[in-house]
XYZ file of N, CA, C and O in Angstrom:
480
model
N -22.354 1.572 -7.155
C -21.594 0.844 -7.025
C -21.020 1.998 -5.558
O -21.572 3.681 -5.872
N -21.095 1.901 -4.239
C -21.083 2.492 -3.037
C -19.646 2.158 -2.637
O -19.301 1.839 -1.180
N -18.337 2.149 -2.945
C -17.240 2.085 -2.705
C -16.695 3.264 -1.671
O -16.882 4.566 -2.113
N -16.260 2.306 -0.457
C -15.504 4.014 0.245
C -13.751 3.338 0.754
O -13.709 2.415 0.610
N -13.249 4.836 0.430
C -11.830 4.184 1.231
C -12.380 4.302 2.853
O -12.573 4.625 3.346
N -11.776 3.096 3.319
C -11.752 3.048 4.792
C -10.406 3.228 5.299
O -10.216 3.807 7.129
N -9.021 2.366 4.446
C -8.113 3.219 5.604
C -6.948 3.431 4.241
O -6.968 3.367 2.386
N -5.948 4.452 5.024
C -4.845 5.325 4.287
C -3.724 4.975 5.448
O -4.046 5.833 6.319
N -2.595 4.952 5.050
C -1.408 4.181 5.717
C -0.355 4.993 5.087
O -0.207 4.933 3.946
N 0.961 5.502 5.376
C 1.847 5.814 4.717
C 3.140 5.109 5.338
O 2.543 4.846 6.480
N 3.930 4.843 4.766
C 4.854 4.030 5.299
C 6.527 4.745 4.388
O 6.024 5.143 3.200
N 7.524 4.649 4.880
C 8.694 4.633 4.137
C 9.722 3.430 4.264
O 9.949 2.631 5.462
N 10.593 3.195 3.404
C 11.389 2.143 3.343
C 12.610 2.346 2.893
O 12.800 3.395 1.887
N 13.386 1.923 2.989
C 14.712 1.657 2.387
C 15.896 1.031 1.541
O 15.738 -0.442 2.556
N 16.399 0.968 0.751
C 17.757 -0.156 0.319
C 18.840 0.629 0.971
O 19.576 1.561 -0.122
N 19.366 0.413 2.026
C 20.600 0.870 2.828
C 22.006 1.063 1.668
O 22.626 1.898 1.099
N 21.984 -0.022 1.282
C 23.171 -0.536 0.017
C 22.487 -1.021 -1.020
O 22.148 -2.064 -0.861
N 22.539 -0.418 -2.209
C 22.525 -0.969 -3.569
C 21.557 -0.138 -4.005
O 21.188 -0.436 -5.777
N 20.889 0.803 -3.762
C 20.046 1.366 -4.852
C 18.624 0.114 -5.274
O 17.805 0.485 -6.775
N 17.971 -0.853 -4.982
C 16.863 -1.819 -5.270
C 15.517 -0.927 -5.151
O 15.339 -0.977 -3.706
N 15.440 -0.456 -6.152
C 14.078 0.392 -6.123
C 12.989 -1.005 -5.099
O 11.984 -0.164 -4.455
N 12.529 -2.191 -5.563
C 11.511 -3.009 -5.143
C 11.904 -3.217 -3.971
O 11.001 -3.172 -3.030
N 13.147 -3.349 -3.178
C 13.119 -3.639 -1.873
C 13.147 -2.776 -0.467
O 12.247 -2.305 0.098
N 13.267 -1.393 -1.660
C 13.047 0.178 -0.872
C 11.141 -0.013 -0.957
O 10.374 0.546 0.274
N 10.709 -0.393 -1.989
C 9.104 -0.376 -1.761
C 8.661 -1.349 -1.145
O 7.127 -1.485 -0.489
N 9.346 -2.409 -1.347
C 8.453 -3.541 -0.192
C 8.631 -2.930 1.334
O 7.580 -3.735 1.626
N 9.178 -2.311 1.620
C 10.017 -2.240 2.959
C 9.132 -0.882 3.594
O 8.758 -0.818 4.783
N 8.908 -0.143 2.433
C 7.909 0.887 2.717
C 6.450 0.472 2.536
O 5.304 1.054 3.713
N 6.043 -0.389 1.839
C 4.609 -0.933 2.117
C 4.203 -1.691 3.410
O 3.550 -1.803 3.850
N 5.677 -2.881 4.109
C 5.311 -2.961 5.154
C 5.592 -2.681 6.119
O 4.192 -2.648 7.463
N 6.288 -1.410 6.143
C 5.876 0.188 7.101
C 5.024 0.162 7.064
O 3.880 0.515 8.488
N 4.077 0.633 6.089
C 3.032 1.576 5.932
C 2.013 0.321 6.527
O 0.792 0.418 7.422
N 1.624 -0.814 6.351
C 1.068 -1.713 6.812
C 0.707 -2.453 8.165
O 0.002 -2.598 8.742
N 2.163 -2.506 8.651
C 2.413 -2.402 10.314
C 1.688 -1.777 11.556
O 1.657 -1.607 12.360
N 1.052 -0.745 10.505
C 0.926 0.789 11.057
C -0.654 0.381 11.342
O -1.439 1.219 11.757
N -1.392 -0.603 10.515
C -2.617 -0.653 10.472
C -2.905 -1.915 10.954
O -2.477 -2.687 10.696
N -4.530 -1.601 11.684
C -4.941 -3.404 11.961
C -6.368 -3.681 11.191
O -7.643 -2.648 11.009
N -6.308 -4.118 9.863
C -7.456 -3.718 9.150
C -8.853 -4.841 9.402
O -9.159 -5.562 8.882
N -9.061 -5.006 10.821
C -9.810 -5.718 11.650
C -11.455 -5.749 11.055
O -12.238 -6.645 10.922
N -11.797 -4.632 10.573
C -12.540 -4.523 9.938
C -13.179 -5.334 9.046
O -14.585 -5.620 8.759
N -12.382 -5.915 7.927
C -12.833 -6.672 6.984
C -12.584 -8.371 7.442
O -13.438 -8.494 7.033
N -11.745 -8.373 8.439
C -12.222 -9.723 8.924
C -13.016 -9.999 9.777
O -13.657 -10.800 9.803
N -13.789 -8.610 10.727
C -14.627 -8.812 11.596
C -15.994 -9.217 10.462
O -16.913 -9.878 10.697
N -15.981 -8.659 9.352
C -17.188 -8.909 8.881
C -17.109 -9.635 7.093
O -17.677 -9.414 6.782
N -15.484 -10.242 7.265
C -15.683 -11.271 6.155
C -15.671 -11.221 5.539
O -16.477 -11.783 4.122
N -15.102 -10.234 4.806
C -15.059 -9.611 3.497
C -13.600 -9.175 3.321
O -13.459 -8.302 2.071
N -12.188 -9.700 3.669
C -10.976 -9.265 3.778
C -10.811 -8.879 2.081
O -10.040 -8.751 1.404
N -11.055 -10.298 1.302
C -10.738 -10.337 -0.277
C -11.975 -9.520 -0.782
O -11.755 -9.154 -2.452
N -12.980 -8.826 -0.395
C -13.255 -7.549 -1.065
C -12.538 -6.645 -1.234
O -13.331 -5.491 -1.898
N -11.829 -6.480 -0.319
C -11.193 -4.915 -0.272
C -10.249 -4.748 -1.812
O -9.963 -5.587 -2.459
N -10.133 -3.291 -2.187
C -9.397 -2.966 -2.919
C -8.972 -2.028 -2.575
O -9.103 -1.383 -2.090
N -7.290 -2.333 -2.546
C -6.310 -1.918 -2.882
C -5.287 -0.723 -3.232
O -5.370 -1.666 -4.845
N -5.371 0.214 -3.189
C -4.531 0.694 -4.075
C -3.348 1.044 -3.637
O -2.956 2.012 -2.416
N -2.328 0.920 -4.056
C -0.567 1.320 -3.349
C 0.344 2.159 -4.515
O 0.651 1.698 -5.553
N 0.567 3.507 -3.921
C 1.336 3.904 -4.710
C 2.725 4.251 -4.247
O 3.005 4.517 -3.123
N 3.301 3.963 -4.971
C 5.329 3.743 -4.468
C 5.948 5.189 -5.417
O 5.682 5.636 -6.721
N 6.317 6.149 -4.673
C 6.777 7.351 -5.231
C 8.574 6.656 -4.641
O 9.000 6.432 -3.474
N 9.439 6.652 -5.492
C 10.883 6.270 -5.310
C 11.964 7.110 -6.530
O 11.409 7.547 -7.431
N 13.045 7.156 -6.433
C 13.853 7.576 -7.533
C 13.813 6.902 -9.072
O 13.990 7.511 -9.871
N 13.287 5.463 -8.955
C 13.266 5.308 -10.046
C 12.314 4.215 -10.107
O 12.324 3.385 -10.430
N 10.827 4.981 -10.946
C 9.478 3.709 -10.512
C 9.750 2.533 -11.783
O 9.017 1.984 -11.548
N 10.573 3.303 -12.825
C 10.151 1.998 -13.600
C 10.936 0.686 -13.073
O 11.246 -0.773 -13.866
N 11.641 0.414 -12.053
C 12.727 -0.091 -12.010
C 11.832 -1.263 -10.310
O 12.562 -2.359 -9.947
N 10.785 -0.650 -10.349
C 10.142 -1.400 -9.166
C 8.988 -2.354 -9.819
O 8.604 -2.628 -10.654
N 9.243 -3.671 -9.499
C 8.749 -4.956 -9.542
C 7.258 -4.450 -8.878
O 6.859 -5.354 -7.856
N 6.364 -4.309 -9.688
C 4.614 -4.056 -9.162
C 4.099 -5.596 -8.828
O 3.691 -5.560 -7.975
N 4.573 -6.565 -9.242
C 3.790 -7.483 -9.061
C 4.557 -8.022 -7.269
O 4.068 -8.361 -6.910
N 5.973 -7.836 -7.433
C 6.144 -8.278 -6.036
C 5.595 -7.889 -5.100
O 5.259 -8.006 -4.153
N 5.582 -5.958 -5.123
C 4.746 -5.087 -4.255
C 3.537 -5.550 -4.518
O 3.099 -5.755 -3.141
N 2.917 -5.897 -4.998
C 1.318 -6.306 -4.953
C 0.886 -7.970 -4.248
O 0.276 -7.920 -3.535
N 2.036 -8.245 -4.438
C 2.069 -9.774 -3.876
C 2.450 -9.806 -2.254
O 2.171 -10.732 -0.796
N 2.815 -8.739 -1.921
C 3.014 -8.013 -0.070
C 2.018 -7.807 0.375
O 1.732 -7.912 2.292
N 0.593 -7.340 -0.099
C -0.776 -7.436 0.650
C -1.157 -8.865 0.367
O -1.485 -9.426 -0.416
N -2.115 -9.276 2.048
C -2.410 -10.266 2.038
C -3.393 -10.796 1.239
O -4.288 -12.006 1.404
N -4.654 -9.761 1.532
C -6.163 -9.441 0.707
C -5.875 -8.948 -0.423
O -5.067 -7.915 -0.442
N -7.468 -8.659 -1.025
C -7.683 -7.956 -2.005
C -7.291 -8.124 -3.083
O -6.084 -8.787 -3.570
N -8.023 -7.235 -4.008
C -7.505 -6.822 -5.478
C -6.329 -5.649 -4.916
O -6.224 -4.797 -4.842
N -5.442 -5.798 -5.868
C -3.941 -4.999 -5.466
C -3.992 -4.114 -6.813
O -3.109 -5.048 -8.000
N -3.734 -2.444 -6.735
C -2.944 -2.027 -7.706
C -2.214 -1.341 -7.336
O -2.073 -0.641 -6.500
N -1.475 -1.584 -8.178
C 0.419 -0.503 -7.893
C 0.651 0.106 -8.432
O 0.538 0.412 -9.809
N 0.797 1.709 -8.436
C 0.778 2.637 -9.297
C 2.565 3.350 -8.578
O 2.752 3.512 -7.593
N 3.282 3.369 -9.700
C 4.408 3.855 -9.411
C 5.211 5.362 -9.848
O 4.639 5.716 -10.616
N 5.778 6.313 -8.671
C 5.791 7.784 -9.494
C 7.026 7.752 -8.985
O 7.864 7.796 -8.007
N 7.801 8.713 -9.627
C 8.571 10.079 -9.195
C 8.986 10.111 -8.081
O 8.124 11.136 -7.376
N 9.977 9.871 -7.108
C 9.819 10.578 -5.440
C 10.987 9.528 -4.835
O 11.934 9.683 -5.083
N 10.366 10.036 -3.404
C 11.589 8.954 -2.409
C 12.956 10.386 -2.861
O 12.560 11.557 -3.061
N 14.058 9.365 -2.645
C 15.219 9.762 -2.534
C 16.440 9.360 -2.387
O 15.783 7.972 -2.546
N 17.381 9.950 -3.087
C 18.683 8.857 -2.991
C 19.727 9.543 -2.877
O 19.434 10.921 -2.534
N 20.181 8.894 -1.438
C 21.069 9.891 -0.917
C 22.728 9.295 -1.288
O 22.995 7.523 -0.965
N 23.355 10.136 -2.110
C 24.301 9.919 -2.872
C 25.890 9.652 -2.473
O 26.700 10.003 -2.456
N 25.395 10.082 -0.909
C 27.095 10.969 0.178
C 27.984 9.658 0.148
O 28.896 9.935 -0.125
N 27.475 8.419 0.681
C 28.531 6.998 0.457
C 28.970 7.046 -1.197
O 30.131 6.844 -0.445
N 28.531 6.962 -1.771
C 28.936 6.666 -3.330
C 28.793 5.045 -3.781
O 29.180 4.458 -2.490
N 28.219 4.862 -4.650
C 28.184 3.539 -5.622
C 27.439 2.377 -4.596
O 26.409 3.116 -4.065
N 27.773 1.796 -4.000
C 26.774 0.565 -3.604
C 26.334 1.228 -2.057
O 25.182 0.321 -1.240
N 27.169 1.730 -1.668
C 26.944 2.492 -0.385
C 25.995 3.525 -0.219
O 24.988 4.026 0.799
N 25.314 3.897 -1.644
C 24.169 5.301 -1.722
C 23.027 4.301 -1.023
O 22.744 3.464 -0.928
N 21.855 4.836 -0.295
C 20.933 4.596 0.259
C 19.862 5.193 -0.681
O 19.689 6.176 -1.152
N 18.674 4.446 -1.113
C 17.326 4.935 -1.128
C 16.148 4.576 -1.185
O 15.525 3.719 0.158
N 15.465 5.918 -0.796
C 14.160 5.793 -0.278
C 13.083 6.005 -0.612
O 13.179 6.407 -2.123
N 12.008 5.236 -0.341
C 10.886 4.657 -1.052
C 9.567 4.965 0.218
O 9.985 5.097 0.978
N 8.545 5.620 -0.596
C 7.639 5.969 -0.060
C 6.632 5.306 -0.234
O 6.438 5.380 -1.304
N 5.593 4.843 0.108
C 4.511 3.645 0.043
C 3.114 4.304 0.691
O 3.340 4.874 1.782
N 1.809 5.065 -0.045
C 0.489 5.137 0.316
C 0.084 4.170 0.153
O -0.515 3.429 -0.946
N -0.463 3.500 1.417
C -1.767 2.174 0.805
C -2.828 2.501 1.381
O -3.218 2.611 2.771
N -4.050 2.250 0.177
C -5.378 3.180 0.737
C -5.958 1.909 0.074
O -6.212 1.200 -0.872
N -7.240 0.929 1.688
C -7.965 0.426 1.289
C -9.109 0.707 0.745
O -9.845 1.244 1.442
N -9.937 0.276 -0.111
C -11.467 0.530 -0.076
C -12.554 -0.830 -0.115
O -11.303 -2.072 -0.761
N -13.915 -0.574 0.113
C -14.780 -1.699 0.001
C -16.219 -0.980 -0.456
O -16.495 0.363 -0.049
N -16.610 -1.534 -1.029
C -18.013 -1.850 -1.716
C -19.088 -1.806 -0.337
O -19.169 -2.960 -0.376
N -19.272 -0.652 0.195
C -20.065 -1.213 0.969
C -21.319 -1.760 0.862
O -22.436 -1.901 1.676
N -21.908 -1.508 -0.764
C -23.182 -1.792 -0.556
C -23.164 -3.346 -0.610
O -24.380 -3.976 -0.128
N -21.995 -4.096 -0.798
C -22.103 -5.655 -0.752
C -21.599 -6.133 0.606
O -21.491 -7.106 0.670
N -21.527 -4.769 1.558
C -21.144 -5.589 3.037
C -22.489 -5.249 4.052
O -23.217 -4.615 3.739
N -22.204 -5.693 4.891
C -23.222 -6.155 6.191
C -22.899 -4.730 7.163
O -23.735 -4.762 7.870
N -22.059 -3.395 6.715
C -22.108 -2.910 7.406
C -22.579 -1.559 6.515
O -21.993 -1.250 5.087
N -22.857 -0.004 7.265
C -22.875 1.071 6.626
C -21.894 2.504 6.952
O -21.893 2.270 7.684
N -21.585 2.766 6.263
C -20.695 4.021 6.859
C -22.023 5.166 7.089
O -22.767 5.444 6.206
N -21.428 5.692 8.345
C -22.220 7.279 8.176
C -22.040 8.269 7.120
O -20.788 8.288 6.785
N -23.266 9.096 6.272
C -22.794 10.267 5.589
C -22.081 11.377 6.375
O -22.242 11.755 7.688
């Protein structure tokens, strides 16, 4: 297999009131993919051949609904990895606390099965 990483985008998302890790993660993924146009996949008619790896860093990684995060990506096979990170701003107290999540979205493609080749 000749899988190559073609895209890496970073995003940040917040749940301003409530500490909802999934909401913050979804906003981080949305932020990341809005910064990128994956036109190479559509141009070569291979968007479903992408393998997408999403890494979410947030204060409570076990509270992230990985299936909901994976469903936020429109194409490809998606793997979601959650780890400790992000930020909780407890300055306001209770439901006014803010939770921040960071997302790294990487897209890979097996270039042996694609109509183009990457230069070495």
